Short mmCIF file of C-alpha atoms and ligand atoms in Angstrom, two decimals:
data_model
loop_
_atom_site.label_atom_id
_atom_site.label_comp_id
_atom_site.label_asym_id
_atom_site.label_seq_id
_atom_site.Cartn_x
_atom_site.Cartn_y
_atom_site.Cartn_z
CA UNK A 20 0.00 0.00 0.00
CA UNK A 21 1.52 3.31 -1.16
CA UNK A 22 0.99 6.63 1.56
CA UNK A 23 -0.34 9.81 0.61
CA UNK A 24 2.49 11.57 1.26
CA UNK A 25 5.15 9.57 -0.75
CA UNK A 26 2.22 10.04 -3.59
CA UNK A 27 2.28 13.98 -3.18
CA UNK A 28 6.34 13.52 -3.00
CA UNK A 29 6.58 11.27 -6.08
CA UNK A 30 4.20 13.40 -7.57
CA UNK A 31 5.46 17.28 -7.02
CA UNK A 32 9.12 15.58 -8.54
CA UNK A 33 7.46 15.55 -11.63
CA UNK A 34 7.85 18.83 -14.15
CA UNK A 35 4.54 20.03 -14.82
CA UNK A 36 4.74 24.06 -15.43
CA UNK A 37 1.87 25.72 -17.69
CA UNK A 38 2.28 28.68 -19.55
CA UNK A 39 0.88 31.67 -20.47
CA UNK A 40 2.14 32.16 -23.27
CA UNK A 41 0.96 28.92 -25.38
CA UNK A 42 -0.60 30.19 -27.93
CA UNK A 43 -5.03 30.19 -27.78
CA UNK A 44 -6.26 27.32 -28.18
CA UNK A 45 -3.36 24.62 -27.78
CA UNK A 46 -3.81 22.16 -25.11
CA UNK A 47 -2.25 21.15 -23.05
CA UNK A 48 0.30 24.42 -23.24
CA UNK A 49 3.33 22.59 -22.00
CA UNK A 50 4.14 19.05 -23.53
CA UNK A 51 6.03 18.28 -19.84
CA UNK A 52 2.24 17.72 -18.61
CA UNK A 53 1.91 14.58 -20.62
CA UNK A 54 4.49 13.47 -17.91
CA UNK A 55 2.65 13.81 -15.29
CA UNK A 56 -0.52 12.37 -16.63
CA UNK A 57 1.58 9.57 -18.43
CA UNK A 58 3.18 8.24 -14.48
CA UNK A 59 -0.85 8.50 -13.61
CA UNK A 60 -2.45 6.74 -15.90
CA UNK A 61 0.37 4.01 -15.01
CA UNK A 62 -0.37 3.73 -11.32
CA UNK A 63 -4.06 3.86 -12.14
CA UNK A 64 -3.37 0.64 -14.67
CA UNK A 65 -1.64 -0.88 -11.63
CA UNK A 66 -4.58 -0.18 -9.15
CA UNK A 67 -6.63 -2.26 -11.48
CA UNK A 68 -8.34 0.39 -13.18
CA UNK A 69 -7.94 -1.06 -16.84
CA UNK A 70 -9.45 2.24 -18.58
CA UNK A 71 -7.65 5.04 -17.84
CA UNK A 72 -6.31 7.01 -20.33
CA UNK A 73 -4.59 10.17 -21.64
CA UNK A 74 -6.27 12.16 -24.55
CA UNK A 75 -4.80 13.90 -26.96
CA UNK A 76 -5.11 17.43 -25.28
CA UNK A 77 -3.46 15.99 -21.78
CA UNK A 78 -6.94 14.83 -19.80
CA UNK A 79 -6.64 11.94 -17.95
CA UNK A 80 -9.87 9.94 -17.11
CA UNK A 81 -10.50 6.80 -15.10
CA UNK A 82 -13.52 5.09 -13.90
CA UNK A 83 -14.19 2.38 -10.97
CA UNK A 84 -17.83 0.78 -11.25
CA UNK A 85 -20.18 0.60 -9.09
CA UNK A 86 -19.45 -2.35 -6.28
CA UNK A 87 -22.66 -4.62 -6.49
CA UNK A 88 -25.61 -3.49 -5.30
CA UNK A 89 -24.30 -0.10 -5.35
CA UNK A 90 -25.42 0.40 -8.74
CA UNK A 91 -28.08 2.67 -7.39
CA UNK A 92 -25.76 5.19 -5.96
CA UNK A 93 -25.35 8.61 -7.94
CA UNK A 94 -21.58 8.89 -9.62
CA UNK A 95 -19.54 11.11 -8.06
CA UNK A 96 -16.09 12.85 -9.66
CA UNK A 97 -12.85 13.21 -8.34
CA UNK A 98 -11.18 15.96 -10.22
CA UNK A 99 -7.84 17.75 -9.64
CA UNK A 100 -4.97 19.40 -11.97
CA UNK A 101 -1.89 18.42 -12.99
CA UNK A 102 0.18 21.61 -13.82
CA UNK A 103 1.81 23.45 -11.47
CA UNK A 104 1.57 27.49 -11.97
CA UNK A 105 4.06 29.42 -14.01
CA UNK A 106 4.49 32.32 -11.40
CA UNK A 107 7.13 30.23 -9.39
CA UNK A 108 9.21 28.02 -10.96
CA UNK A 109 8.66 24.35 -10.67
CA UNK A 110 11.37 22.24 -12.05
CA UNK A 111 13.67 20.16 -9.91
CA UNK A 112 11.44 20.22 -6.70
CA UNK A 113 12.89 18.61 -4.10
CA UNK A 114 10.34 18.14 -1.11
CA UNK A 115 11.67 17.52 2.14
CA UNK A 116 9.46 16.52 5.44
CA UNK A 117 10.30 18.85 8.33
CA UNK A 118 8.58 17.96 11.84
CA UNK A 119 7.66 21.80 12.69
CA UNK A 120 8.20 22.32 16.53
CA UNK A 121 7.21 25.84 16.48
CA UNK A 122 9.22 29.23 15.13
CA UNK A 123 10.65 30.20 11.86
CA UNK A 124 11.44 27.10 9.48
CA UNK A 125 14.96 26.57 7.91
CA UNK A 126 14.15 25.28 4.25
CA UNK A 127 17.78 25.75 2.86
CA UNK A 128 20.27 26.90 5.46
CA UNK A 129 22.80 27.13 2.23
CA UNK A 130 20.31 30.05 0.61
CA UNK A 131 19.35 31.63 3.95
CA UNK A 132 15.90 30.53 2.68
CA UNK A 133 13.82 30.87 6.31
CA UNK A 134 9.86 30.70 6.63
CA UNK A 135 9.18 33.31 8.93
CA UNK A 136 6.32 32.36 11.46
CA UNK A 137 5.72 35.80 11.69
CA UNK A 138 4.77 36.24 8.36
CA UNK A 139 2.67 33.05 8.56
CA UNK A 140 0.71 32.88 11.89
CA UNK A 141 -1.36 29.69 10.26
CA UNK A 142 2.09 27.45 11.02
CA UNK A 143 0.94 27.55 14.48
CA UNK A 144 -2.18 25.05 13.96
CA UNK A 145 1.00 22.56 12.95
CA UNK A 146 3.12 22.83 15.93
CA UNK A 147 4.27 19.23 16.59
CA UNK A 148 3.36 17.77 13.56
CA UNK A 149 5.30 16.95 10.03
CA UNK A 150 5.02 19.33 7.19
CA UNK A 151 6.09 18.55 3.35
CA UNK A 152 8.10 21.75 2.11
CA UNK A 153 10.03 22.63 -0.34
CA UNK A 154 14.41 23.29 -0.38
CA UNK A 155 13.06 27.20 -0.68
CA UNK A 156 13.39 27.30 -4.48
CA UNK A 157 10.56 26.38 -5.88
CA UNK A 158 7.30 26.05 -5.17
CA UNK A 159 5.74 22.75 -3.93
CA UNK A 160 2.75 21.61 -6.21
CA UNK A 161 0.66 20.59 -3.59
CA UNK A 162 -1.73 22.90 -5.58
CA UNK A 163 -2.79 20.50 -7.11
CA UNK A 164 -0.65 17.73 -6.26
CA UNK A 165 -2.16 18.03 -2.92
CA UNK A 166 -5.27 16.47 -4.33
CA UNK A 167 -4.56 14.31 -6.72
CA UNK A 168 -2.29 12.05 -3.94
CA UNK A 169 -5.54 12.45 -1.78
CA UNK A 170 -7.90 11.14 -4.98
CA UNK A 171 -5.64 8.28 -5.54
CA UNK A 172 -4.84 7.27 -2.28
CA UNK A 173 -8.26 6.92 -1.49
CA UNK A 174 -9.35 5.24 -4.67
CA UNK A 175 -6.60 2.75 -3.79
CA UNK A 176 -7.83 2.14 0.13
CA UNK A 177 -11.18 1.53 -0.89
CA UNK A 178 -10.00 -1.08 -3.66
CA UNK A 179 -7.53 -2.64 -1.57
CA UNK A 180 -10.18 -2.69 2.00
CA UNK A 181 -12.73 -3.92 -0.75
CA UNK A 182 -15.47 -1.53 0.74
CA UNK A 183 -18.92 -1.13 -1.38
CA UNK A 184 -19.36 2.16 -3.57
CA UNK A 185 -20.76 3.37 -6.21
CA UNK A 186 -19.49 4.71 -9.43
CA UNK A 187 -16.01 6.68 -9.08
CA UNK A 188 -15.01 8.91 -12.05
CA UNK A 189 -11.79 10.40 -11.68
CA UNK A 190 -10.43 13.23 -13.66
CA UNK A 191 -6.87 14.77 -13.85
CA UNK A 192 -6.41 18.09 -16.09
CA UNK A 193 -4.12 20.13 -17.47
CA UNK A 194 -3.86 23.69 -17.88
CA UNK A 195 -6.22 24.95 -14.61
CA UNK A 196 -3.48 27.61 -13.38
CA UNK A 197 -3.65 29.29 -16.64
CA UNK A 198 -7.55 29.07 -17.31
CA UNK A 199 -7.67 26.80 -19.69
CA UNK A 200 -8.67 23.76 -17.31
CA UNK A 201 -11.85 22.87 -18.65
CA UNK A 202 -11.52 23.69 -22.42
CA UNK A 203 -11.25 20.33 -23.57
CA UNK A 204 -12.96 18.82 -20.05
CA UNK A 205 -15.59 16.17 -21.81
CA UNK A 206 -18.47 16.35 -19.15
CA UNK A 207 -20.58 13.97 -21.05
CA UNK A 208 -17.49 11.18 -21.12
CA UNK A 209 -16.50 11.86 -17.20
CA UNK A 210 -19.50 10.48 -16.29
CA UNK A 211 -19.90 11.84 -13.09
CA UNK A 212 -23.48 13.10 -11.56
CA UNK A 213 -22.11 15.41 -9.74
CA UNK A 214 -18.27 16.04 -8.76
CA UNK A 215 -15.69 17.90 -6.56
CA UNK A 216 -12.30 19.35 -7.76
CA UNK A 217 -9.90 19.27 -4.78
CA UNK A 218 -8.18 22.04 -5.47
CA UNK A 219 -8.75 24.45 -1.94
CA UNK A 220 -6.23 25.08 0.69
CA UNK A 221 -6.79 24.41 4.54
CA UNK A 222 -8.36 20.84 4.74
CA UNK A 223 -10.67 22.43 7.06
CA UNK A 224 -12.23 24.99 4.41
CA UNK A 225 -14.57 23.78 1.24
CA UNK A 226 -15.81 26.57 -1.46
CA UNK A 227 -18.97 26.99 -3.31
CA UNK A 228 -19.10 30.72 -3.88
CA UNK A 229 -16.70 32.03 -6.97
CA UNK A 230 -17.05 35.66 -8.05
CA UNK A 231 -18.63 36.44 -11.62
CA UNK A 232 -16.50 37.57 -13.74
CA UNK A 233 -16.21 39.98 -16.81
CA UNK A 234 -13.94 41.78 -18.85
CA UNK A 235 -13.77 45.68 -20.08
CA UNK A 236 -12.08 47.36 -22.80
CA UNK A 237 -12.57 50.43 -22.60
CA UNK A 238 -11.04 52.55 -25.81
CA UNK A 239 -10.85 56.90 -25.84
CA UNK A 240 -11.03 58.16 -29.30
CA UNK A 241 -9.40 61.56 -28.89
CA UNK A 242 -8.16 63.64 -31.35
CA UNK A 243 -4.17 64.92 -32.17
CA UNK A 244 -2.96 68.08 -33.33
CA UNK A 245 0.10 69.64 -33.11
CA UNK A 246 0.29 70.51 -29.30
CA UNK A 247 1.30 74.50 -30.32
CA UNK A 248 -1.70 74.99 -32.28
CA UNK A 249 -4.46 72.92 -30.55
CA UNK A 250 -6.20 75.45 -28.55
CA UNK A 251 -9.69 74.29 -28.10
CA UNK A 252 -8.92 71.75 -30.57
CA UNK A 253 -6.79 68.57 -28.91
CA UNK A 254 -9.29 65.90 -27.10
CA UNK A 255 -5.93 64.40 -25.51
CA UNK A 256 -7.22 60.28 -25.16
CA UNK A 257 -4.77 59.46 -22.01
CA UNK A 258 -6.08 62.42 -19.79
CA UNK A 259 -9.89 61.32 -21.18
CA UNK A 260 -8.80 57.58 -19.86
CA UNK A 261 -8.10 59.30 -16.75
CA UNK A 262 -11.19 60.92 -16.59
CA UNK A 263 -12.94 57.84 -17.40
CA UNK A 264 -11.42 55.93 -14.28
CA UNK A 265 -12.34 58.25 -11.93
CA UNK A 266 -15.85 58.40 -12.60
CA UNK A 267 -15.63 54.60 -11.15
CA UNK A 268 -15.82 54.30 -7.07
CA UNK A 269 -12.00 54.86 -6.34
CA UNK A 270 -12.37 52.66 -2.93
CA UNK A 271 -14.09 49.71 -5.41
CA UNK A 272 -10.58 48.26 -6.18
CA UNK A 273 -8.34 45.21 -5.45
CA UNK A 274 -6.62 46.78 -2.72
CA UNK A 275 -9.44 47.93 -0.74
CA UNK A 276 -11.97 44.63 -0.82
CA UNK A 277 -12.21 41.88 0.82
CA UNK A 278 -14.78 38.95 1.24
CA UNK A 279 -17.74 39.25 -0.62
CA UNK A 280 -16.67 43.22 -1.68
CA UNK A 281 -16.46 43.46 -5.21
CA UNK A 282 -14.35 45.18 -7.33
CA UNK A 283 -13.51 46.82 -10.78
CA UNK A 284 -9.66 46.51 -11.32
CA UNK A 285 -7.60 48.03 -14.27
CA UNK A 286 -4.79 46.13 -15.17
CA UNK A 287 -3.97 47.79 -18.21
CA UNK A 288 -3.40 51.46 -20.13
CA UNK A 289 -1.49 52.26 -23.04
CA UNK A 290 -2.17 54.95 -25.14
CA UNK A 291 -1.48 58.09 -26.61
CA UNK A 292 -3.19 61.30 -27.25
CA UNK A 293 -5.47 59.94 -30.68
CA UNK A 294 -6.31 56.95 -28.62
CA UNK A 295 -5.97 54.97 -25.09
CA UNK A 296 -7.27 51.50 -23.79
CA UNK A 297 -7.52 50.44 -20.56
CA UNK A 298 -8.37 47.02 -19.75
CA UNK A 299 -10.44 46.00 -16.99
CA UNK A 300 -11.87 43.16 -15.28
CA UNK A 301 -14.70 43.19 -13.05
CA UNK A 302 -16.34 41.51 -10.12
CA UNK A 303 -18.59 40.19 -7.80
CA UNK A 304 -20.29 37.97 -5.83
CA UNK A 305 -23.53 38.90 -6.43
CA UNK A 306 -25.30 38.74 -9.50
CA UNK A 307 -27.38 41.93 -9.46
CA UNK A 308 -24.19 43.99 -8.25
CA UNK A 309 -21.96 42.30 -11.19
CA UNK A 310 -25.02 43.93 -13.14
CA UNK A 311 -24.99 47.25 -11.88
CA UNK A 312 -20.77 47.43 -12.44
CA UNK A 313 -21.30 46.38 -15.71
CA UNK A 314 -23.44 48.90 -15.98
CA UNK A 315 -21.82 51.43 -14.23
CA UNK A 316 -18.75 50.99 -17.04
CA UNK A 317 -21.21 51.70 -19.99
CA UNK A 318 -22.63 54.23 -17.91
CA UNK A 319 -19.22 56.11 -17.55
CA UNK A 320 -18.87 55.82 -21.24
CA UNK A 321 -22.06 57.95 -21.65
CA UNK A 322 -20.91 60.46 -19.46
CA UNK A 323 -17.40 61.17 -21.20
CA UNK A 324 -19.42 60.94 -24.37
CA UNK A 325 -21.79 63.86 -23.22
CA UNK A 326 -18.56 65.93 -21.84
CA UNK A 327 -16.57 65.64 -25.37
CA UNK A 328 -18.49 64.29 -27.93
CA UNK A 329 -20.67 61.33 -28.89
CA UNK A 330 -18.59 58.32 -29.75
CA UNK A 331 -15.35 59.36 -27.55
CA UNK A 332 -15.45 56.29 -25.16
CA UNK A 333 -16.73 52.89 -25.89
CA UNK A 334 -16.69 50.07 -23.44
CA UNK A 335 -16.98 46.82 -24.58
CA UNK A 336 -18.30 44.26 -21.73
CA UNK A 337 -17.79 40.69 -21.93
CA UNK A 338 -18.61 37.86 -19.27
CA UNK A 339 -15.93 35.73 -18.32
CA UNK A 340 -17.81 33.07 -15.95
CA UNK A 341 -19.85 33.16 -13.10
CA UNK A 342 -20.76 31.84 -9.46
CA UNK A 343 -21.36 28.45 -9.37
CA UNK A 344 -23.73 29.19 -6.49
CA UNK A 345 -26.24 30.68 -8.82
CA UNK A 346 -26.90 27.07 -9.50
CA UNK A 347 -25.53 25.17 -6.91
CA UNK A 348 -27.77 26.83 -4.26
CA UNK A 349 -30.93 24.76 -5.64
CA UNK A 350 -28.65 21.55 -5.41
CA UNK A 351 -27.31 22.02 -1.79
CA UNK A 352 -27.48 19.04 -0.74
CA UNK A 353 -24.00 17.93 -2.64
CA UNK A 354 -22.62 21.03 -0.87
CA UNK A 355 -24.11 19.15 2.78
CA UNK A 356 -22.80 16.17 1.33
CA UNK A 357 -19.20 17.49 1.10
CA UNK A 358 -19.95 18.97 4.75
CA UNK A 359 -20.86 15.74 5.85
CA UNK A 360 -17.96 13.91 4.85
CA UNK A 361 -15.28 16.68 6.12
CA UNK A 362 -17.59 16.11 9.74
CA UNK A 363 -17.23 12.10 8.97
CA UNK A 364 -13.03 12.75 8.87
CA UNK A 365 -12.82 14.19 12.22
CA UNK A 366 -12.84 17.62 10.67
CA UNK A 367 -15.31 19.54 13.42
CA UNK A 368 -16.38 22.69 12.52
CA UNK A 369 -15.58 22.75 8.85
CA UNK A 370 -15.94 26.13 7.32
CA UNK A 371 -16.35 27.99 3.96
CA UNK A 372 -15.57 30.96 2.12
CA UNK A 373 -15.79 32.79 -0.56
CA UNK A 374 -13.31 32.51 -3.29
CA UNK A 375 -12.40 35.60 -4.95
CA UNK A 376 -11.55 34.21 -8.12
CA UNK A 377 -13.24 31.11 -9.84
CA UNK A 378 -12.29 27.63 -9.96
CA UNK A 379 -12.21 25.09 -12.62
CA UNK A 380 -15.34 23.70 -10.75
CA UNK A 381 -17.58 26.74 -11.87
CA UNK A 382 -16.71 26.37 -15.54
CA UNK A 383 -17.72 22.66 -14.95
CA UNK A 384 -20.72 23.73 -13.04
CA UNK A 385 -21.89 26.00 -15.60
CA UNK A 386 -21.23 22.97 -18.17
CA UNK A 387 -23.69 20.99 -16.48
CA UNK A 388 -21.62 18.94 -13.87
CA UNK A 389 -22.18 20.70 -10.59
CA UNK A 390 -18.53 21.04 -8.81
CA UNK A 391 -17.91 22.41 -5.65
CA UNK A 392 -13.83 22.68 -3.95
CA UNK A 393 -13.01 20.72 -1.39
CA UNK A 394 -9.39 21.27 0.17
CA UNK A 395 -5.81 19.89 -0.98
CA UNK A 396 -4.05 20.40 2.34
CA UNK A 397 -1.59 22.55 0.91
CA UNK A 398 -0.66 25.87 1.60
CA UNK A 399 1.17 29.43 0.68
CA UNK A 400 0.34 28.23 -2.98
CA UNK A 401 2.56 29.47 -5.83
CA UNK A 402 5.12 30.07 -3.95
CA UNK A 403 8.67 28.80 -2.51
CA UNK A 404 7.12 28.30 1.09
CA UNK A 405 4.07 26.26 -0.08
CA UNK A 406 4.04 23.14 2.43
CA UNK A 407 1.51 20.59 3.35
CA UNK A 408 0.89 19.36 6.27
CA UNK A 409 0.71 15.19 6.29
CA UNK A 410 -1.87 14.87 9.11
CA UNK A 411 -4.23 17.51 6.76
CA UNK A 412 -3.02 14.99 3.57
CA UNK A 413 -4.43 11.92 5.82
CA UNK A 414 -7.45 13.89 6.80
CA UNK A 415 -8.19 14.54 3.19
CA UNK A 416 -7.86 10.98 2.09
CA UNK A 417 -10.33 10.02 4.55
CA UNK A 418 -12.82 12.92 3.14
CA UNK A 419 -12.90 11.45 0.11
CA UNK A 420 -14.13 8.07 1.62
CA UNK A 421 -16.66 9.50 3.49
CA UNK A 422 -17.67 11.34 0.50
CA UNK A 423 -17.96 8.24 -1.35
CA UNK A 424 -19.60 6.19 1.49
CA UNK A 425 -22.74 4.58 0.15
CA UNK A 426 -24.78 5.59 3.92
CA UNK A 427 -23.85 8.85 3.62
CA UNK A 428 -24.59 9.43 -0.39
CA UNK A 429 -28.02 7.46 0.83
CA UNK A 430 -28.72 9.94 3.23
CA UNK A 431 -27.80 12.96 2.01
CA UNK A 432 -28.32 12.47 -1.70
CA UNK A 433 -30.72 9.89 -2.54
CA UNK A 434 -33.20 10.46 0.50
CA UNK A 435 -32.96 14.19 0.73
CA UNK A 436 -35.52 16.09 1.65
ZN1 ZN B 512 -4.91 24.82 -8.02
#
């Protein structure tokens, strides 16, 4: 029998970086995935499970049947991703286990590379226990490494204790850190009834709520003339832009939101005095307030319009994806279920929070294969002091066999009420 941890271990060796900068449309963007879902496909041959397989575009799938007279029971999905992001590098990890007594943590005492427990006052819920870090420089992959060792280590205890379930479809993807996760995601194949990405943080929190999303552009058509003759002539475009901007609610940004606050955030400008563009994204939570902002953007774009001129500003809205509670909320009872089986692990009060960004579980959602997050144990994600801690890794595995208990799918899903 293998452990989760040597799984995550084994697995975060493996080079699996996305990229940006694939060009649209190619998938997977990095051929070093193929890797990574090659060694899984492998151990999931050597667990028995005859059909799993890599597709062409890097998307591994796998299904266990239904044990007999579990045939009944609704098929749940396992899903989790197999790159690792391209903010921090990820080649030549080299995890180490470090029992964590408390204080800052030496990961390379050659580097200086020191995790400060003051800048990470979470270590503390891991005094005495072990923690899987990095050498300090590179990041982990326990996002989402995390949870795919978690997926196949219970998969493999439930084969191994023979234990009754019902349909298990497992999915591995590439691409999630850049957004492509779920481009070439074939819902219909998978399977599933209804599934989970494991793809969170603290093994204590699950997610449900993403933010809607949209995107801006907003272009200023100004007009250039030679700055020495262009008295009430020159509509300069990058002071319009400006304009533009600040007709938006200045504290309504990034930096000044939190929890279910929404935002409008520019993340780019270029321009000149004919013509700027600033690009924008937007949102929220709620669906009637990612309304109104959209709004509010094509709104602004009147006003400038009235101040210089009728077709000086034109914003051009598009949606980008949206809260998977919008529809989850009239299925909650696979959100109880996921509840239910954190409670079954031990976990007591487990909690959940918003997610200000959306997952690859919304996109599936909103393809018709409802997908709430459920935790990966690891955390500081992207980054050189990622670390997981092995007790969360072994409360995870046991999460997923609650989740898959037939009593508890009875209950929650079959009979509720
Ligand atoms: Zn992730």
């Amino acid at each position: 029998m293998d452990t989760v941890v040597n799984r995550l271990i084994r697995y975060a060796k493996v080079y699996s970086e996305s990229d940006y900068h694939a060009p649209a449309g190619v998938l997977p963007s990095t051929a070093c995935q193929f890797d990574m879902a090659r060694l899984l496909v492998e151990e999931l041959h050597i667990l028995g499970i005859e059909n799993a397989r890599v597709d062409a575009q890097c998307y591994v799938y796998a299904a266990v049947p239904a044990t007999p007279g579990c045939e009944h029971l609704p098929a749940v999905g396992l899903i989790a991703h197999m790159d690792t992001t391209p903010d921090m590098t990820g080649k030549d990890v080299k995890p180490q286990i470090i029992h964590y007594e408390g204080g800052d943590i030496v990961l390379n005492a050659g580097k200086n590379i020191v995790m400060q427990a003051s800048q990470f006052p979470e270590l503390q819920k891991f005094v005495g226990q072990d923690l899987v870090c990095t050498d300090g420089t590179t990041l982990l992959g326990a996002d989402d490494k995390g949870g795919i060792a978690i997926i196949l280590q219970a998969v493999e205890e439930l084969l191994s204790e023979k234990a009754p379930h019902g349909k298990i479809c497992i999915g591995f993807t590439p691409d999630e850190e850049i957004g492509r996760g779920t481009d070439g995601f074939d819902v219909e194949g998978f399977g599933a009834d209804f599934a989970f990405t494991l793809d969170g943080g603290d093994i204590t929190d699950y997610e449900y709520e993403t933010f809607n999303a949209a995107k801006a552009v907003v272009t200023i058509h100004g007009f250039s003339i030679h700055p020495g003759t262009s008295k009430d002539k020159m509509k300069n475009a990058i002071l319009i832009a400006n304009e533009y901007n600040s007709l938006l609610p200045p504290l309504e940004t990034p930096a000044h939101t939190e929890g279910y606050q929404g935002f409008f955030h520019l993340q780019e400008m270029h321009g000149k005095a004919e013509e700027a563009v600033m690009e924008y994204i937007i949102r929220d939570h709620s669906m009637e307030r990612f309304q109104q902002r959209k709004a509010a953007m094509q709104e602004a774009a009147r006003q400038i319009d009235r101040r210089y001129g009728p077709g000086t500003a034109a914003a051009v809205v598009t949606d980008q994806y949206y809260n998977m509670y919008e529809i989850l909320k009239d299925h909650m009872e696979i959100v109880q279920l996921a509840e239910e089986a954190m409670k079954g692990a031990g976990i007591e009060n487990p909690t959940h929070s918003p997610i200000r960004g959306g997952t690859d579980g919304c996109m599936l959602t909103y393809k018709g294969l409802l997908c709430p997050n459920l935790p990966s144990a690891g955390h500081n994600a992207h980054g050189r002091f990622e670390y997981a801690p092995v007790e969360s890794l072994k409360t995870g595995v046991k999460t997923v066999k609650q989740l898959l208990s037939p009593a508890l799918l009875e209950r929650v899903i079959l009979h509720k009420s």
